[in-house]
XYZ file of C-alpha atoms in Angstrom:
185
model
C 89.161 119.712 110.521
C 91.258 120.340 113.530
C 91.889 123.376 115.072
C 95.456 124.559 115.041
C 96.787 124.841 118.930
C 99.921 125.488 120.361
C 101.621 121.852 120.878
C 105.868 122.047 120.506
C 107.679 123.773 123.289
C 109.259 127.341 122.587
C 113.322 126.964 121.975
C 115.816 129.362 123.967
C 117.664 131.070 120.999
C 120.879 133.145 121.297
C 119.725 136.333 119.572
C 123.083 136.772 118.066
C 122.365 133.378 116.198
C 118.704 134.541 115.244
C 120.128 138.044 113.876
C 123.232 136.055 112.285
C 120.285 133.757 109.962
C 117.851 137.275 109.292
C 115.323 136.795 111.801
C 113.597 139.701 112.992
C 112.082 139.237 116.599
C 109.999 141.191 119.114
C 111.231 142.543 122.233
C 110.353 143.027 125.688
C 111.720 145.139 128.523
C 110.539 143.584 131.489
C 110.798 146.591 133.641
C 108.203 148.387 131.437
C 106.497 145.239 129.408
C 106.818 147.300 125.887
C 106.695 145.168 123.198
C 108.646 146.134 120.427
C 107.502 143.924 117.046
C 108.321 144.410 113.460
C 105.291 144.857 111.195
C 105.913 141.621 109.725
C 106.463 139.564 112.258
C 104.218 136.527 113.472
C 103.970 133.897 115.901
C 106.699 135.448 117.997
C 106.450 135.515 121.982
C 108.712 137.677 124.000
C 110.427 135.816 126.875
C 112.954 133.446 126.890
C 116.213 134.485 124.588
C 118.035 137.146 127.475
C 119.234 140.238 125.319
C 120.825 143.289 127.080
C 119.770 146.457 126.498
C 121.652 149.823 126.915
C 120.842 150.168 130.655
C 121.802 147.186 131.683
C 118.907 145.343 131.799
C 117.580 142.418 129.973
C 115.456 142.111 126.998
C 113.803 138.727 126.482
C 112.517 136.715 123.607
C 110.999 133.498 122.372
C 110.391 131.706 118.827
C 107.283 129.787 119.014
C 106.141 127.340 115.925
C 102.185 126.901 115.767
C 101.141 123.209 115.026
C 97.986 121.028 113.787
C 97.565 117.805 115.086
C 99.194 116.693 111.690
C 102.573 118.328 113.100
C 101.775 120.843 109.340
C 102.472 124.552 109.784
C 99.249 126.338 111.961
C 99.754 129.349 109.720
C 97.547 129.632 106.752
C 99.996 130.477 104.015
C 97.952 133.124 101.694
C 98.086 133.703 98.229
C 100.634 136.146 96.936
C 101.020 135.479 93.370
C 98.508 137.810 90.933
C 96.941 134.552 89.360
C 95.982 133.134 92.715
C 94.626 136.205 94.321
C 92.076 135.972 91.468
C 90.620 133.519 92.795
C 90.319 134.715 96.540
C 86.868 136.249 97.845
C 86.932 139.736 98.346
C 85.893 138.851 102.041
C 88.657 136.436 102.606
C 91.214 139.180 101.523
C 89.437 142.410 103.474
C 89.831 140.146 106.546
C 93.400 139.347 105.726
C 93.636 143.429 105.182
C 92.195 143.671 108.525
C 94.085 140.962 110.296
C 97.323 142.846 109.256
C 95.777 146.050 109.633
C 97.921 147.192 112.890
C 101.620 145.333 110.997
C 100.448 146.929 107.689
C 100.495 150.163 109.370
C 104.185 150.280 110.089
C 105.321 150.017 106.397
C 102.083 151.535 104.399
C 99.949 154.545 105.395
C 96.122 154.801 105.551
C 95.965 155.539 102.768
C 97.781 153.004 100.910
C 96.030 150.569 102.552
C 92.926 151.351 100.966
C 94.857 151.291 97.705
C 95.989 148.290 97.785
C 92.164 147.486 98.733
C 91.672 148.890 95.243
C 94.059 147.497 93.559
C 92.524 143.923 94.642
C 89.283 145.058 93.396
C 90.815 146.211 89.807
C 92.549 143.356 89.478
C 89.669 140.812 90.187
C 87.630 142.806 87.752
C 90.318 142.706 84.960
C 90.696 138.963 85.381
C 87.034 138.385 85.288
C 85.539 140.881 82.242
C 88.903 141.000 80.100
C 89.865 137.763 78.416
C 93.090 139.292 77.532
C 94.302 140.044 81.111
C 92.940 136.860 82.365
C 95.411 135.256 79.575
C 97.898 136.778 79.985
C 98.182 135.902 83.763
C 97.151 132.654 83.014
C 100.133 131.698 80.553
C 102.596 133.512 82.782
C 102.286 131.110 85.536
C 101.710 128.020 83.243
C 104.841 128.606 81.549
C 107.375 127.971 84.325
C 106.900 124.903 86.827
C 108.632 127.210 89.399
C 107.413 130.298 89.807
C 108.892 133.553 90.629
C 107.070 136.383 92.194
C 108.704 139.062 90.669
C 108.004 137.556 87.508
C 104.361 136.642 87.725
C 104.185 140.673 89.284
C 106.228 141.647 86.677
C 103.762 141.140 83.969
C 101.291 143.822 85.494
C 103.603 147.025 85.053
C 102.947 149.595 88.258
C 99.440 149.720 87.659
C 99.230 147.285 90.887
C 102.220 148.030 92.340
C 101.259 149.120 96.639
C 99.373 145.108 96.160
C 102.237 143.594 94.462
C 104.447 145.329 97.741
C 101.549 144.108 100.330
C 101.688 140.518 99.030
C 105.506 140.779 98.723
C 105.337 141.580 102.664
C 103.060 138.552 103.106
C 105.685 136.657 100.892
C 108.479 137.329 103.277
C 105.841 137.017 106.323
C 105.738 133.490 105.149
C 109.464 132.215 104.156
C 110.335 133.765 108.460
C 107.766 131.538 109.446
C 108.739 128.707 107.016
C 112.068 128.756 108.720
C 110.861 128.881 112.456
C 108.945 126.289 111.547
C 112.069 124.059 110.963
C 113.835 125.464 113.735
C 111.111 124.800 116.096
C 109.952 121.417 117.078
């Protein structure tokens, strides 16, 4: 398999246009090189789009799009929905924990974090010793072809709920990048 690498050119984007269509971008005075990044965002290099700032000076921007050699999305899209993350190792998601550790920390405190750590756990263990649970999750994503998130979350009540919010984030994480991924070539 092919490793992803960094193959279409960045686009110059007004950022009136990006803020118009809901994108959320990092920013960089150049004076001082802070980067300013919302937890969520990914893939996004500060540098080209020109922005002014309250002093006068410009802020600057980019929207890069990370490519296989099969032009398909570099970004792994995880699994958000409560059926799927069944399935997924407890390794795979502690790294994804960790991966999004410093993001993560922007919208959910320390402590949360290792809740929603927990909540993984519990609900890995429910799927795999309660035939019930594992059922139940099991005909709510069979029953619809399309599925909904807050459905399929739905069915769990608030017993998961700081997971159900972490995945949401991840949800969202992916739809920006689904769209930069058109926009870019």
């Amino acid at each position: 398999m092919a490793e992803s690498k960094r193959k279409g050119k960045a686009k110059k984007f007004n950022l009136e246009w990006i803020v118009k269509y809901g994108l959320e971008v990092s920013t960089r005075d150049p004076s001082t090189s802070e980067v300013t990044t919302p937890w969520f965002a990914s893939s996004v290099d500060p540098s080209a789009v020109k922005m002014p700032n309250e002093s006068g000076k410009d802020y600057e921007c980019q929207v890069c799009a990370e490519r296989d050699n099969r032009n398909n999305s570099g970004d792994h899209l995880p699994h958000v929905l409560p059926l799927e993350l069944c399935g997924v190792l407890l390794r795979d998601f502690v790294s994804c924990l960790e991966d999004q550790r410093i993001r993560l920390g922007h919208k959910f405190s320390e402590a949360e974090v290792e809740n929603i750590d927990e909540q993984f756990r519990k609900l890995r263990l429910a799927f795999k010793e309660h035939s019930g649970f594992s059922q139940m999750l099991l005909d709510a994503q069979a029953s619809r072809a399309v599925q909904s998130f807050e459905k399929c979350w739905s069915q769990l009540g608030s017993e998961f709920e700081q997971l159900s919010m972490f995945c949401g984030a991840l949800q969202a994480l992916c739809q920006v990048q689904a769209v930069l991924s058109l926009i870019s070539p």
